[in-house]
Amino acid sequence: MIIGTAGHVDHGKSALVKALTGVDTDRLPEEKRRGITLELGFASLELPGGHRAGVVDVPGHERFVRAMVSGAGGVDLVMLVVAADEGVMPQTREHLDICSLLGVRAGLVVLSKADLLPGLGEEGRVLLDEELRGLCRGTFLEGAEVLPVSARTGEGLESLRAGLARLAAGLPERSPDGPAFLPVDRAFSLKGFGTVVTGTLLSGRLRAGDEVSLLPGMPGPLRIRGLHAHGMPVDEARAGGRVAVNLPGVEASEVKRGETLTALHALEPAWTLDVSLSVLPATPAPLRPRTRLLLHLGTAQAEATVGWVEGGALAPGASGLAQLRLARPLPALPGLRFVLRGSRALPGRGATVGGGRVLAAGTPRRRKDAAAEPLRALASGDAVAALPWLLGQAGFRGLTEAQLFGRSGVPLRALGPALERLGARGEAVRVDRASKLYVAAAHVRALSAKARAELEHAAAAGGTQLGLPREELRQRLSPGLDARLFARVLEGLVQAGHAELHADSVRLPGQKLQLRASDEAASASVLEAVRAAGLAPPIPSALATQLRLSPPAVEAALQLLASSGALVKVAEGLYFHPGPLGELRGRLVEWLRAHGHIDTQAFKELVGQSRKYVIPLSEYFDREKVTLRVGDRRVPRRT
């Protein structure tokens, strides 16, 4: 559990944390000199009833809101600190707005410097109380306890501890079932250990020995050597706690605040975020597309442009769906809270204009409301219903089960059965069992239809080639198409009777060539020349010279003869007639039966040709599962 401070600069947040925990969270010389907090501070607090909490002390100055948002992102309950001698100030309001936008739902108001309250008089105290009620009205702190506390005298500290314990007892425990996600707020080196990164674990769990990524800069794999939680070594850290992670092989200078520690391959940095967005009521104008803002996400910040808003705009105080386009890619988790700030401060409350929750990351840019329905399912918490949409957004690349876990947040124990149901309903296709790669069934159908169209086009064009080479067809469907998905498409076409596979080519069922007389004559000449050469067939260029044919005509004839089975392609540019090749196969099998193995020299004598032919032939028989290479010998392959 994490307790955070919030409030205006110089209202006594750090002094309050020191009085509660004994830890001075202002650790930097500049903080000591200026008397204000510049960076996040951390301490551990034992509460009545046995609760142990991490305490995050945040800067109060407007110029250090980034650090404040970084610290508040993982807070479970907040102490909103208001100084008795100054009352509510601009950063008091902005910090409360930020806590609300980041999803903090529990807390109390600490009236600090309580030893100065008598100086206000009765009327001043009444005005202060009314000001605090007005501040909290309509927020998660409406009706919260207001506790006068003096860090200098100790007044009210025990009541504060008791109040925090009561709130802590009512907080639900964070689930550790999500993807591991730890925004880094500090990185340093420890002698004898190496680099240590710290942060609040917002989701999932981390264990010693886990392979992780530091995104966006270091996809890894990096391995966790050790973990500390609340200053104690642990084997496992769970969501909701302050965690220090020891990462060997990483230089501390390479790690910056704003990077995120995630499970290996679970997430990728994203350029776009589909979000549920709320605009603060104090914002002076509706939020429209093309508005440029500063995004605070975890401990990172980046410029963001509002690229799409459902309905075209969000009025002050309204909530809706939107897409943010980032100036640099960031890792993001569904459900992660964020804050948006503008370039100008709103009157009396800072520059924060809104914030909300990430629904999906890395989706295509959109300009219309077509995706609103699946996004509403994600916003309602029904991530399972949005799985087909997420697969559709991924295109032909598809998503592995691990990637879907990271993009949807559906627990792994529920994700597997959900994907099986999608497969049974014909909405998803598992194209690889080992990596659990899934592709939207609509994309597989589209690829199959395009493959049939390409084969029909090639057949209509005629020529000396039956069908299309597999690799050429794969590139025609989509450059760089995953070989596993291509194989799945071919399998489906063959099972449906829409295609046939022959050696290295794919053709329509029953397709036959309509050759010109010159093509038939060239093929007949090439076939006879290769047959006559036996186990020493000439290479294509030599055939062209021998037969006085053009090299393209010889190449076309060889491909045609190989696709029809009249010749066998043993290696690139090396074609054999099946007669001599079959006789050699018979002699090889007899030799293996008699001797149990064959070495290169014996095989060379069996072939009766040079190494130019012996090596390709030996590798051919390996591929044909006649032989198995074991060291310098080949033995019969058992079937």
XYZ file of C-alpha atoms in Angstrom:
639
model
C 0.000 0.000 0.000
C 1.243 3.489 -0.897
C 0.365 6.691 0.965
C 1.115 9.931 -0.849
C 1.334 13.553 0.170
C -0.204 16.342 -1.881
C -0.434 20.081 -1.428
C 1.046 23.504 -2.091
C 4.741 24.300 -1.765
C 5.989 24.992 1.760
C 2.837 23.665 3.452
C 4.853 21.190 5.526
C 4.531 17.900 3.618
C 8.135 16.768 4.146
C 8.135 17.822 7.799
C 4.935 15.827 8.283
C 6.495 12.689 6.703
C 9.586 13.057 8.897
C 7.428 13.400 12.030
C 5.469 10.254 11.062
C 8.338 8.036 9.904
C 11.561 9.541 11.240
C 12.878 9.772 7.678
C 13.967 13.074 6.143
C 12.844 12.666 2.529
C 14.623 15.850 1.407
C 17.907 14.141 0.545
C 19.408 16.580 -2.012
C 21.731 19.443 -0.958
C 19.657 21.858 -3.063
C 16.531 20.794 -1.169
C 18.289 21.497 2.133
C 19.505 24.889 0.927
C 16.179 26.078 -0.481
C 13.940 24.427 2.092
C 11.576 22.944 -0.503
C 11.161 19.491 -2.023
C 12.448 19.157 -5.595
C 12.379 15.392 -6.042
C 10.276 12.490 -4.850
C 11.068 11.244 -1.368
C 10.282 7.847 0.092
C 9.844 6.380 3.556
C 8.257 3.363 5.214
C 5.495 3.655 7.828
C 4.146 1.147 10.341
C 0.450 1.781 11.060
C -1.685 0.576 13.971
C -3.162 -2.824 13.161
C -0.051 -4.173 11.454
C -0.286 -2.386 8.100
C 3.024 -1.441 6.497
C 2.860 1.354 3.966
C 5.258 3.091 1.660
C 5.057 6.882 1.881
C 5.738 9.033 -1.188
C 6.507 12.684 -0.512
C 5.962 14.868 -3.591
C 7.166 18.378 -4.489
C 4.601 21.139 -4.063
C 6.052 23.744 -6.412
C 4.246 24.219 -9.729
C 7.517 23.770 -11.657
C 7.889 20.224 -10.309
C 4.442 18.855 -11.171
C 6.073 16.128 -13.295
C 7.702 14.707 -10.177
C 4.419 15.090 -8.279
C 2.491 13.124 -10.941
C 5.245 10.477 -10.995
C 4.810 9.954 -7.271
C 1.026 10.125 -7.217
C 0.562 7.548 -9.985
C 0.708 4.575 -7.628
C -0.891 6.147 -4.539
C -3.666 4.210 -2.764
C -4.599 6.956 -0.319
C -3.534 10.580 -0.032
C -2.798 13.075 2.717
C -3.829 16.446 1.258
C -1.764 18.886 3.283
C -3.076 22.451 3.815
C -1.124 24.888 5.979
C -3.181 26.568 8.696
C -1.572 29.960 8.070
C -2.153 30.028 4.282
C -5.174 27.864 3.564
C -6.051 26.607 0.079
C -3.579 27.681 -2.615
C -3.314 27.023 -6.405
C -1.207 23.861 -6.080
C -3.580 22.553 -3.405
C -6.342 22.594 -6.024
C -4.153 21.232 -8.823
C -2.795 18.405 -6.665
C -6.340 17.424 -5.702
C -7.346 17.497 -9.392
C -4.357 15.322 -10.259
C -5.146 12.802 -7.515
C -8.740 12.581 -8.755
C -7.653 12.088 -12.375
C -5.148 9.414 -11.314
C -7.901 7.412 -9.657
C -7.059 7.969 -5.990
C -10.272 7.199 -4.103
C -9.340 7.483 -0.426
C -7.622 10.029 1.758
C -7.893 12.709 4.374
C -7.044 16.382 4.798
C -4.136 17.259 7.069
C -4.353 20.779 8.473
C -0.629 21.281 8.983
C 1.131 23.792 11.244
C -1.747 23.326 13.669
C 0.209 25.163 16.377
C -0.620 28.342 14.409
C -4.390 27.789 14.513
C -4.988 29.820 17.703
C -3.634 32.866 15.900
C -6.481 32.683 13.367
C -9.167 33.395 15.927
C -12.655 31.915 15.864
C -13.732 33.726 12.710
C -10.560 32.774 10.838
C -11.031 29.110 11.734
C -14.627 29.151 10.491
C -13.492 30.643 7.168
C -10.709 28.072 6.860
C -13.117 25.175 7.514
C -15.522 26.512 4.899
C -12.692 26.878 2.417
C -11.682 23.244 2.956
C -15.264 22.024 2.530
C -15.526 23.968 -0.723
C -12.229 22.534 -1.926
C -13.332 18.934 -1.332
C -16.938 19.289 -2.497
C -17.645 16.944 -5.415
C -14.297 15.117 -5.050
C -13.293 11.818 -3.483
C -12.343 13.807 -0.349
C -15.852 15.168 0.221
C -16.716 14.252 3.798
C -13.140 13.116 4.549
C -11.598 13.704 7.968
C -9.804 17.005 8.522
C -7.060 16.414 11.093
C -5.060 19.289 12.640
C -1.419 18.202 12.960
C 1.769 19.970 14.011
C 5.009 18.363 12.934
C 6.849 20.768 15.249
C 4.978 19.894 18.491
C 3.696 16.422 17.629
C 0.082 17.472 18.072
C -2.352 15.220 16.211
C 0.223 12.690 14.957
C -1.401 9.751 16.743
C -4.836 10.739 15.435
C -3.326 10.918 11.932
C -1.804 7.437 12.255
C -5.141 6.079 13.466
C -6.990 7.795 10.597
C -4.598 6.362 8.026
C -4.972 2.894 9.560
C -8.778 3.123 9.313
C -8.569 4.071 5.652
C -5.966 1.362 4.965
C -8.189 -1.319 6.467
C -10.924 -0.471 3.978
C -8.738 -0.492 0.863
C -9.054 -3.466 -1.521
C -5.806 -5.301 -2.205
C -4.410 -4.755 -5.676
C -4.581 -7.833 -7.889
C -1.179 -9.249 -8.911
C -2.687 -11.001 -11.959
C -1.966 -8.262 -14.494
C 1.190 -7.734 -16.575
C 4.180 -6.501 -14.570
C 4.472 -2.706 -14.935
C 6.884 -0.638 -12.850
C 7.491 3.018 -13.847
C 11.057 3.887 -12.852
C 11.487 6.973 -10.663
C 15.110 6.438 -9.584
C 18.215 4.578 -10.777
C 21.514 4.307 -8.915
C 24.499 2.026 -8.376
C 25.295 0.069 -5.225
C 28.811 -1.217 -4.693
C 28.822 -4.994 -4.993
C 25.320 -5.104 -6.534
C 25.333 -2.914 -9.638
C 22.390 -0.924 -10.903
C 19.192 -0.647 -8.890
C 15.974 0.877 -10.238
C 13.058 1.809 -7.995
C 9.392 2.555 -8.467
C 5.866 1.665 -7.450
C 4.742 -1.645 -8.968
C 1.417 -0.649 -10.512
C 0.477 -4.061 -11.885
C 1.428 -7.727 -11.744
C 4.323 -9.254 -9.862
C 8.095 -9.499 -10.163
C 10.301 -12.380 -9.043
C 14.034 -12.806 -8.737
C 15.266 -14.424 -11.957
C 12.503 -12.957 -14.144
C 13.438 -11.718 -17.604
C 12.259 -8.139 -18.138
C 12.474 -5.143 -20.467
C 13.216 -1.489 -19.715
C 11.065 0.406 -22.189
C 11.302 2.236 -24.439
C 15.112 2.049 -24.588
C 16.159 -1.471 -23.535
C 13.858 -4.266 -24.777
C 16.201 -6.821 -23.195
C 16.155 -9.502 -22.123
C 17.397 -8.214 -18.758
C 17.388 -10.506 -15.727
C 16.373 -9.544 -12.193
C 19.108 -10.482 -9.730
C 17.295 -9.412 -6.561
C 14.328 -7.490 -5.151
C 13.675 -5.285 -2.127
C 10.257 -4.149 -0.936
C 9.952 -1.615 1.900
C 13.688 -1.952 2.445
C 13.617 -5.739 2.937
C 14.890 -8.431 0.508
C 12.024 -10.457 -1.003
C 11.681 -13.267 -3.534
C 8.531 -11.750 -5.028
C 7.080 -8.241 -5.191
C 3.384 -7.642 -5.866
C 1.353 -4.764 -7.243
C 0.846 -1.877 -4.841
C 4.280 -1.793 -3.209
C 7.455 0.230 -3.484
C 10.063 -2.004 -5.129
C 13.825 -1.817 -5.730
C 15.044 -4.061 -8.559
C 18.686 -5.102 -9.005
C 19.548 -5.350 -12.723
C 23.067 -6.623 -13.516
C 24.612 -5.715 -16.831
C 22.935 -2.297 -16.966
C 24.687 1.011 -16.283
C 22.770 3.348 -13.969
C 23.621 6.255 -16.269
C 21.686 4.500 -19.066
C 18.443 4.442 -17.059
C 16.332 7.573 -16.793
C 13.174 8.410 -14.902
C 10.287 7.775 -17.258
C 11.389 4.331 -18.414
C 9.242 1.375 -17.427
C 10.181 -2.104 -16.247
C 7.857 -4.674 -17.843
C 7.664 -8.410 -18.337
C 9.715 -9.469 -21.361
C 7.795 -9.167 -24.676
C 4.521 -8.274 -22.932
C 4.407 -4.657 -24.155
C 5.779 -2.484 -26.939
C 6.223 1.292 -26.863
C 3.197 2.879 -28.534
C 2.763 6.039 -30.609
C -1.005 6.196 -30.049
C -3.244 5.715 -27.007
C -7.000 5.178 -27.083
C -8.259 6.622 -23.811
C -11.220 7.433 -21.633
C -10.734 11.161 -21.039
C -12.204 13.618 -18.525
C -11.852 17.388 -18.852
C -11.705 19.482 -15.683
C -14.698 21.802 -15.165
C -12.359 24.789 -14.790
C -10.968 24.353 -18.326
C -11.921 27.512 -20.245
C -12.818 25.863 -23.602
C -13.859 22.472 -25.016
C -11.088 19.996 -25.790
C -10.941 19.473 -29.559
C -8.813 17.503 -32.042
C -5.366 18.936 -32.800
C -5.016 20.321 -29.266
C -1.410 19.915 -28.095
C -0.849 19.007 -24.460
C 1.780 17.471 -22.174
C 1.028 13.866 -21.218
C 2.125 12.498 -17.824
C 1.988 8.684 -17.837
C 3.559 6.695 -15.012
C 6.852 8.503 -14.468
C 7.172 9.520 -18.142
C 6.072 12.620 -19.941
C 5.695 13.339 -23.657
C 4.044 15.857 -25.895
C 0.669 14.589 -27.087
C -1.787 15.756 -29.717
C -5.465 14.992 -29.356
C -6.086 13.185 -32.635
C -9.696 12.097 -32.283
C -12.477 12.842 -29.846
C -15.796 11.027 -29.893
C -18.384 13.527 -31.004
C -15.758 16.045 -32.082
C -15.105 17.761 -28.723
C -15.323 17.386 -24.947
C -16.844 20.273 -23.015
C -15.402 21.404 -19.650
C -16.476 18.885 -17.013
C -17.357 16.229 -19.627
C -15.933 12.743 -20.176
C -15.641 10.656 -23.326
C -13.414 8.628 -25.641
C -10.379 10.030 -27.441
C -7.093 9.112 -29.080
C -3.752 10.684 -28.149
C -0.871 10.784 -30.636
C 2.498 10.941 -28.926
C 5.663 12.739 -29.988
C 7.670 9.732 -28.783
C 6.565 6.147 -28.116
C 5.803 5.064 -24.557
C 4.783 1.715 -23.037
C 1.254 1.785 -21.675
C -0.978 -0.676 -19.901
C -4.795 -0.849 -20.149
C -6.228 0.814 -17.076
C -3.157 2.992 -16.497
C -4.087 6.512 -15.358
C -2.647 9.656 -16.928
C -2.769 13.444 -16.645
C -2.817 16.096 -19.391
C -1.489 19.597 -18.812
C -1.518 22.664 -20.989
C 0.984 25.454 -21.487
C -0.926 27.982 -19.362
C -2.092 27.770 -15.773
C -5.825 27.807 -15.159
C -6.884 30.612 -12.800
C -6.141 29.534 -9.245
C -5.365 25.874 -9.983
C -2.346 25.236 -12.252
C -2.077 23.975 -15.819
C -3.773 20.569 -15.538
C -6.686 20.357 -17.991
C -7.737 16.732 -17.744
C -6.760 13.112 -17.620
C -8.160 9.641 -17.544
C -7.471 6.003 -18.268
C -5.679 4.151 -21.078
C -7.942 1.714 -22.919
C -5.681 0.493 -25.734
C -2.151 1.254 -26.965
C -0.538 1.156 -30.387
C -3.788 1.107 -32.388
C -4.013 2.739 -35.857
C -4.720 6.450 -36.052
C -8.421 7.139 -36.283
C -10.565 10.081 -37.279
C -14.060 8.601 -36.946
C -16.195 7.098 -34.212
C -16.133 3.583 -35.733
C -14.114 2.119 -32.841
C -16.271 3.634 -30.117
C -18.164 0.418 -29.326
C -15.148 -1.835 -28.536
C -13.514 1.056 -26.677
C -16.634 1.410 -24.545
C -16.348 -2.315 -23.743
C -12.775 -1.717 -22.572
C -13.879 1.341 -20.593
C -16.565 -0.712 -18.836
C -13.983 -3.307 -17.815
C -15.146 -6.008 -20.262
C -11.748 -6.548 -21.886
C -12.689 -10.078 -23.031
C -15.370 -8.598 -25.309
C -12.719 -6.396 -26.931
C -10.284 -9.247 -27.766
C -11.533 -9.670 -31.388
C -11.139 -5.925 -31.919
C -7.610 -5.946 -30.503
C -6.691 -8.799 -32.853
C -8.247 -6.905 -35.741
C -6.204 -3.808 -34.913
C -2.990 -5.894 -34.959
C -3.470 -6.770 -38.646
C -1.546 -9.611 -40.303
C 1.121 -9.522 -37.563
C -1.356 -10.912 -35.063
C -0.691 -11.058 -31.345
C 0.708 -13.763 -29.112
C -1.116 -14.687 -25.941
C 1.567 -12.803 -23.977
C 1.023 -9.672 -26.100
C -2.750 -9.918 -25.712
C -2.216 -10.206 -21.963
C -0.280 -6.939 -22.043
C -2.740 -5.134 -24.329
C -5.976 -6.278 -22.721
C -5.098 -6.886 -19.080
C -7.246 -10.051 -19.107
C -5.699 -12.434 -16.526
C -3.866 -15.353 -18.132
C -6.135 -17.877 -16.427
C -9.100 -16.337 -18.286
C -7.315 -15.345 -21.493
C -6.554 -18.872 -22.757
C -10.167 -20.110 -22.506
C -11.423 -16.841 -24.040
C -9.148 -17.292 -27.075
C -10.290 -20.901 -27.453
C -13.904 -19.699 -27.525
C -13.027 -17.113 -30.176
C -11.431 -19.864 -32.249
C -14.496 -22.095 -31.894
C -16.719 -19.210 -33.033
C -14.526 -18.538 -36.063
C -13.344 -15.127 -34.863
C -9.661 -15.939 -34.239
C -7.136 -18.367 -35.728
C -4.173 -19.777 -33.807
C -1.417 -19.904 -36.402
C 1.370 -21.215 -34.176
C 0.973 -23.532 -31.196
C 4.429 -22.950 -29.687
C 4.270 -19.140 -29.479
C 0.447 -19.069 -29.166
C 0.201 -16.564 -32.005
C -3.358 -15.547 -32.912
C -4.651 -13.636 -35.939
C -8.150 -12.296 -36.488
C -10.062 -14.793 -38.637
C -11.169 -11.943 -40.933
C -7.514 -11.279 -41.816
C -6.911 -14.970 -42.595
C -9.983 -15.016 -44.848
C -8.766 -11.869 -46.611
C -5.335 -13.417 -47.215
C -6.921 -16.619 -48.534
C -9.111 -14.689 -50.960
C -6.135 -12.667 -52.175
C -4.043 -15.848 -52.622
C -6.776 -17.418 -54.789
C -6.984 -14.232 -56.854
C -3.206 -14.202 -57.397
C -3.197 -17.865 -58.480
C -6.096 -17.277 -60.873
C -4.352 -14.235 -62.327
C -1.123 -16.207 -62.839
C -3.045 -19.046 -64.515
C -4.842 -16.633 -66.840
C -1.541 -14.997 -67.821
C -0.239 -18.338 -69.136
C 3.489 -18.837 -69.738
C 5.828 -21.677 -68.943
C 5.260 -21.708 -65.200
C 2.588 -23.670 -63.383
C 1.194 -21.609 -60.489
C 3.493 -19.399 -58.440
C 6.629 -20.114 -56.388
C 5.695 -20.139 -52.692
C 7.991 -17.292 -51.768
C 6.710 -15.122 -54.601
C 3.110 -15.753 -53.517
C 3.971 -14.896 -49.897
C 5.479 -11.558 -50.927
C 2.520 -10.808 -53.184
C 0.113 -11.308 -50.291
C 2.014 -8.929 -47.986
C 5.737 -8.081 -47.963
C 7.286 -9.698 -44.911
C 4.199 -11.811 -44.163
C 4.911 -14.155 -41.244
C 5.874 -17.577 -42.614
C 3.697 -19.299 -39.995
C 0.611 -17.361 -41.071
C 1.394 -18.010 -44.752
C 1.659 -21.750 -44.054
C -1.705 -21.603 -42.251
C -3.296 -19.858 -45.261
C -1.893 -22.479 -47.662
C -3.109 -25.282 -45.420
C -6.611 -23.829 -45.464
C -6.599 -23.428 -49.258
C -5.487 -27.029 -49.790
C -8.057 -28.407 -47.309
C -10.811 -26.432 -49.049
C -9.717 -27.737 -52.463
C -8.761 -24.287 -53.726
C -5.046 -24.956 -54.285
C -2.429 -27.670 -54.721
C 1.154 -27.721 -53.478
C 3.858 -29.046 -55.795
C 7.492 -28.931 -54.657
C 8.234 -25.194 -54.264
C 5.127 -23.922 -56.049
C 1.414 -23.378 -55.453
C -1.141 -23.825 -58.227
C -4.864 -24.095 -58.844
C -6.271 -27.665 -58.665
C -5.876 -29.520 -61.939
C -4.082 -26.619 -63.602
C -2.323 -27.573 -66.841
C -0.038 -25.554 -69.041
C -1.020 -24.395 -72.482
C 2.399 -24.236 -74.106
C 3.409 -22.798 -77.412
C 5.138 -25.167 -79.830
C 8.485 -23.427 -79.251
C 8.130 -23.842 -75.469
C 7.302 -27.536 -75.862
C 10.308 -28.061 -78.106
C 12.647 -26.285 -75.675
C 11.355 -28.335 -72.748
C 11.755 -31.586 -74.670
C 15.350 -30.698 -75.601
C 16.229 -29.770 -72.005
C 14.625 -32.932 -70.623
C 16.555 -35.169 -73.032
C 19.871 -33.378 -72.336
C 19.485 -33.770 -68.562
C 18.425 -37.425 -68.919
C 21.414 -38.211 -71.109
C 23.820 -36.561 -68.640
C 22.834 -39.014 -65.893
C 24.370 -38.029 -62.556
C 26.390 -35.148 -64.059
C 23.715 -32.792 -65.463
C 24.955 -29.491 -66.929
C 24.145 -26.217 -65.197
C 21.531 -23.951 -66.900
C 24.091 -21.697 -68.637
C 25.880 -24.753 -70.068
C 22.545 -26.180 -71.235
C 21.751 -22.916 -73.011
C 25.067 -23.058 -74.874
C 24.734 -26.768 -75.632
C 21.179 -26.509 -76.966
C 21.572 -23.042 -78.542
C 18.687 -21.681 -76.495
C 18.398 -18.412 -74.622
C 19.140 -18.610 -70.850
C 15.599 -17.402 -69.958
C 14.100 -20.160 -72.145
C 16.240 -22.803 -70.404
C 15.345 -21.457 -66.947
C 11.642 -21.498 -67.813
C 11.913 -25.051 -69.164
C 13.720 -26.304 -66.064
C 11.096 -24.749 -63.757
C 8.296 -26.213 -65.831
C 9.835 -29.687 -65.876
C 10.523 -29.556 -62.113
C 6.983 -28.405 -61.300
C 5.537 -31.267 -63.368
C 7.865 -33.854 -61.797
C 9.714 -34.571 -65.029
C 12.917 -33.304 -63.371
C 14.007 -33.080 -59.721
C 15.552 -29.880 -58.391
C 18.343 -31.057 -56.054
C 19.956 -27.658 -55.452
C 19.839 -24.152 -56.898
C 20.691 -24.471 -60.610
C 21.058 -28.265 -60.375
C 18.325 -30.487 -61.873
C 18.420 -34.311 -62.229
C 16.324 -36.720 -64.228
C 14.330 -38.967 -61.848
C 15.591 -42.123 -63.623
C 19.309 -41.884 -62.726
C 18.406 -40.280 -59.379
C 16.105 -43.202 -58.513
C 18.794 -45.734 -59.453
C 21.303 -43.949 -57.194
C 18.797 -43.973 -54.359
C 18.399 -47.748 -54.742
C 22.187 -48.322 -54.662
C 22.492 -46.076 -51.581
C 19.801 -47.979 -49.688
C 21.450 -51.314 -50.501
C 24.836 -49.998 -49.302
C 23.335 -48.809 -46.025
C 21.658 -52.168 -45.459
C 24.955 -53.948 -46.021
C 27.279 -51.606 -44.075
C 25.044 -49.632 -41.667
C 26.591 -46.290 -42.663
C 28.377 -44.491 -45.496
C 31.121 -41.872 -45.464
C 31.771 -39.132 -48.019
C 34.425 -41.068 -49.928
C 32.251 -44.169 -50.249
C 29.302 -42.055 -51.400
C 31.567 -40.303 -53.960
C 32.519 -43.691 -55.370
C 28.861 -44.702 -55.424
C 27.943 -41.575 -57.413
C 30.995 -41.745 -59.639
C 31.196 -37.980 -59.986
C 33.059 -35.001 -58.494
C 32.261 -33.188 -55.247
C 30.339 -30.646 -57.339
C 27.563 -33.253 -57.515
C 28.333 -35.431 -54.474
C 27.723 -32.776 -51.797
C 24.338 -31.538 -53.171
C 23.200 -35.139 -53.654
C 24.136 -36.160 -50.103
C 22.234 -33.154 -48.717
C 19.282 -34.002 -50.986
C 19.030 -37.514 -49.537
C 19.187 -36.009 -46.048
C 16.202 -33.786 -46.918
C 14.399 -36.766 -48.426
C 14.871 -38.566 -45.077
C 16.827 -41.415 -46.668
C 19.941 -40.607 -44.608
C 20.804 -38.826 -41.386
C 24.171 -37.111 -40.980
C 26.030 -38.140 -37.808
C 29.462 -36.530 -37.654
C 31.397 -37.428 -40.821
C 29.089 -40.297 -41.703
C 25.505 -40.832 -42.784
C 23.293 -43.557 -41.391
C 19.841 -44.816 -42.457
C 17.075 -42.572 -41.144
C 14.553 -44.534 -39.163
C 10.961 -43.924 -40.189
